[in-house]
Amino acid sequence: MTVKRPRSNPASNNAAEAFDKLRDEVSLLHAAIEGLTAAKEKMPDYSPTLRKIEGRLDLVDQHIESIRDKPAMLLTPEGLATRLADAAIIVRTEDRKAIGDARDALSRELGRVEGMIKQRRSTAEQDWWVTWAATGGFLFGAYFALIGVAVSG
């Protein structure tokens, strides 16, 4: 004996399963949307904070604009290097001139000192010669005085 089962239509069974799956998905989407709405209502209002940030960013932009017009901001590394090299050349030229002037002044002063030393030597030599001449004259005078006394007497 065979038991007869009622025959079900596979197309209608599949459609019912598809509608059930669709209903489950729609209910899941509906629950997710309700959850998002509830989460949005709990979310804090950041508008005042964002306005403050925007104001600060505007101030930063203004400050950057004021800096952008400064001469130093127009310099490139190459331009800065060129200006530094030119300034170094000028400074070295001034230093060379100052060193040359100092060398000339030192040379003049050394010449004066040497002249003073020569003059002192010359004076000392002159004193030496005068002393010897006076001593010689005295001795000569004494000798002639002795000869004059011996001859007259």
Coordinates of C-alpha atoms in Angstrom, one line a residue:
M1 CA 0.0 0.0 0.0
T2 CA 1.1 3.3 -0.8
V3 CA 0.3 6.4 1.0
K4 CA -0.6 9.2 -1.2
R5 CA 0.7 12.5 -0.3
P6 CA -1.0 15.6 -1.3
R7 CA 1.0 17.0 -4.1
S8 CA 2.1 20.5 -3.5
N9 CA 2.9 22.9 -6.2
P10 CA 6.7 23.7 -6.0
A11 CA 6.2 27.1 -7.6
S12 CA 3.7 28.2 -5.0
N13 CA 5.8 26.8 -2.2
N14 CA 8.9 28.7 -3.4
A15 CA 6.9 31.9 -3.8
A16 CA 5.7 31.6 -0.2
E17 CA 9.2 31.0 1.1
A18 CA 10.5 34.0 -1.0
F19 CA 7.8 36.2 0.5
D20 CA 8.6 35.0 4.0
K21 CA 12.3 35.8 3.4
L22 CA 11.3 39.2 2.0
R23 CA 9.1 39.8 5.0
D24 CA 12.0 38.9 7.4
E25 CA 14.4 41.2 5.5
V26 CA 11.9 44.1 5.5
S27 CA 11.2 43.7 9.2
L28 CA 15.0 43.7 9.8
L29 CA 15.4 46.9 7.7
H30 CA 12.4 48.4 9.6
A31 CA 14.1 47.6 12.9
A32 CA 17.4 49.0 11.7
I33 CA 15.8 52.2 10.6
E34 CA 14.0 52.6 13.9
G35 CA 17.4 52.0 15.7
L36 CA 19.1 54.6 13.6
T37 CA 16.3 57.1 14.3
A38 CA 16.6 56.4 18.0
A39 CA 20.4 56.7 17.8
K40 CA 20.1 60.0 15.9
E41 CA 17.8 61.4 18.6
K42 CA 20.3 60.4 21.3
M43 CA 23.2 62.0 19.4
P44 CA 24.5 65.3 20.8
D45 CA 24.3 68.6 18.9
Y46 CA 27.8 69.5 17.7
S47 CA 26.7 72.7 15.9
P48 CA 28.1 75.2 18.6
T49 CA 31.4 73.3 18.7
L50 CA 31.6 73.3 15.0
R51 CA 30.9 77.0 14.8
K52 CA 33.7 77.7 17.3
I53 CA 36.1 75.6 15.3
E54 CA 35.0 77.4 12.1
G55 CA 35.7 80.8 13.8
R56 CA 39.1 79.6 14.9
L57 CA 39.9 78.4 11.4
D58 CA 38.9 81.8 10.0
L59 CA 41.4 83.4 12.4
V60 CA 44.1 81.0 11.4
D61 CA 43.4 81.8 7.7
Q62 CA 43.7 85.5 8.4
H63 CA 46.9 85.0 10.3
I64 CA 48.3 83.0 7.5
E65 CA 47.3 85.6 5.0
S66 CA 49.1 88.3 7.0
I67 CA 52.2 86.2 7.2
R68 CA 52.2 85.4 3.5
D69 CA 52.8 89.1 2.6
K70 CA 55.9 89.4 4.8
P71 CA 59.2 89.8 2.9
A72 CA 60.8 86.7 4.6
M73 CA 58.1 84.5 3.1
L74 CA 59.0 85.6 -0.4
L75 CA 62.6 84.3 0.1
T76 CA 63.5 81.0 -1.4
P77 CA 66.4 78.9 0.0
E78 CA 68.5 79.9 -3.0
G79 CA 67.6 83.6 -2.6
L80 CA 68.4 83.5 1.1
A81 CA 71.8 81.7 0.4
T82 CA 72.6 84.4 -2.2
R83 CA 71.8 87.2 0.2
L84 CA 73.8 85.6 3.0
A85 CA 76.8 85.2 0.6
D86 CA 76.6 88.8 -0.4
A87 CA 76.4 90.0 3.2
A88 CA 79.4 87.8 4.1
I89 CA 81.4 89.4 1.2
I90 CA 80.5 92.9 2.5
V91 CA 81.4 91.9 6.1
R92 CA 84.7 90.3 5.0
T93 CA 85.6 93.5 3.0
E94 CA 84.9 95.7 6.0
D95 CA 87.0 93.3 8.2
R96 CA 89.9 93.5 5.7
K97 CA 89.7 97.3 5.8
A98 CA 89.6 97.4 9.6
I99 CA 92.5 94.9 9.8
G100 CA 94.5 96.9 7.3
D101 CA 93.8 100.2 9.2
A102 CA 94.8 98.5 12.5
R103 CA 98.0 97.2 10.8
D104 CA 98.9 100.7 9.5
A105 CA 98.3 102.2 12.9
L106 CA 100.4 99.5 14.6
S107 CA 103.2 100.1 12.1
R108 CA 103.1 103.8 12.8
E109 CA 103.2 103.3 16.5
L110 CA 106.0 100.8 16.2
G111 CA 107.9 103.3 14.1
R112 CA 107.4 105.9 16.8
V113 CA 108.6 103.5 19.5
E114 CA 111.7 102.6 17.4
G115 CA 112.4 106.3 16.9
M116 CA 112.1 106.9 20.7
I117 CA 114.5 104.0 21.3
K118 CA 117.0 105.2 18.8
Q119 CA 116.8 108.7 20.2
R120 CA 117.4 107.3 23.7
R121 CA 120.3 105.3 22.4
S122 CA 121.6 108.4 20.6
T123 CA 121.3 110.4 23.8
A124 CA 123.0 107.7 25.8
E125 CA 125.8 107.5 23.3
Q126 CA 126.1 111.2 23.3
D127 CA 126.3 111.2 27.1
W128 CA 129.0 108.5 26.9
W129 CA 131.0 110.6 24.4
V130 CA 130.6 113.8 26.4
T131 CA 131.7 112.0 29.6
W132 CA 134.8 110.6 27.9
A133 CA 135.5 113.9 26.2
A134 CA 135.2 115.7 29.6
T135 CA 137.3 113.1 31.3
G136 CA 139.9 113.4 28.5
G137 CA 139.8 117.2 28.7
F138 CA 140.2 117.1 32.4
L139 CA 143.1 114.7 32.1
F140 CA 144.6 116.7 29.3
G141 CA 144.2 119.9 31.4
A142 CA 145.8 118.3 34.4
Y143 CA 148.6 117.0 32.3
F144 CA 149.3 120.4 30.8
A145 CA 149.0 122.0 34.2
L146 CA 151.6 119.6 35.6
I147 CA 153.9 120.3 32.6
G148 CA 153.3 124.1 33.0
V149 CA 154.2 123.8 36.7
A150 CA 157.3 121.7 36.0
V151 CA 158.5 124.0 33.2
S152 CA 158.0 127.1 35.2
G153 CA 159.6 125.9 38.2

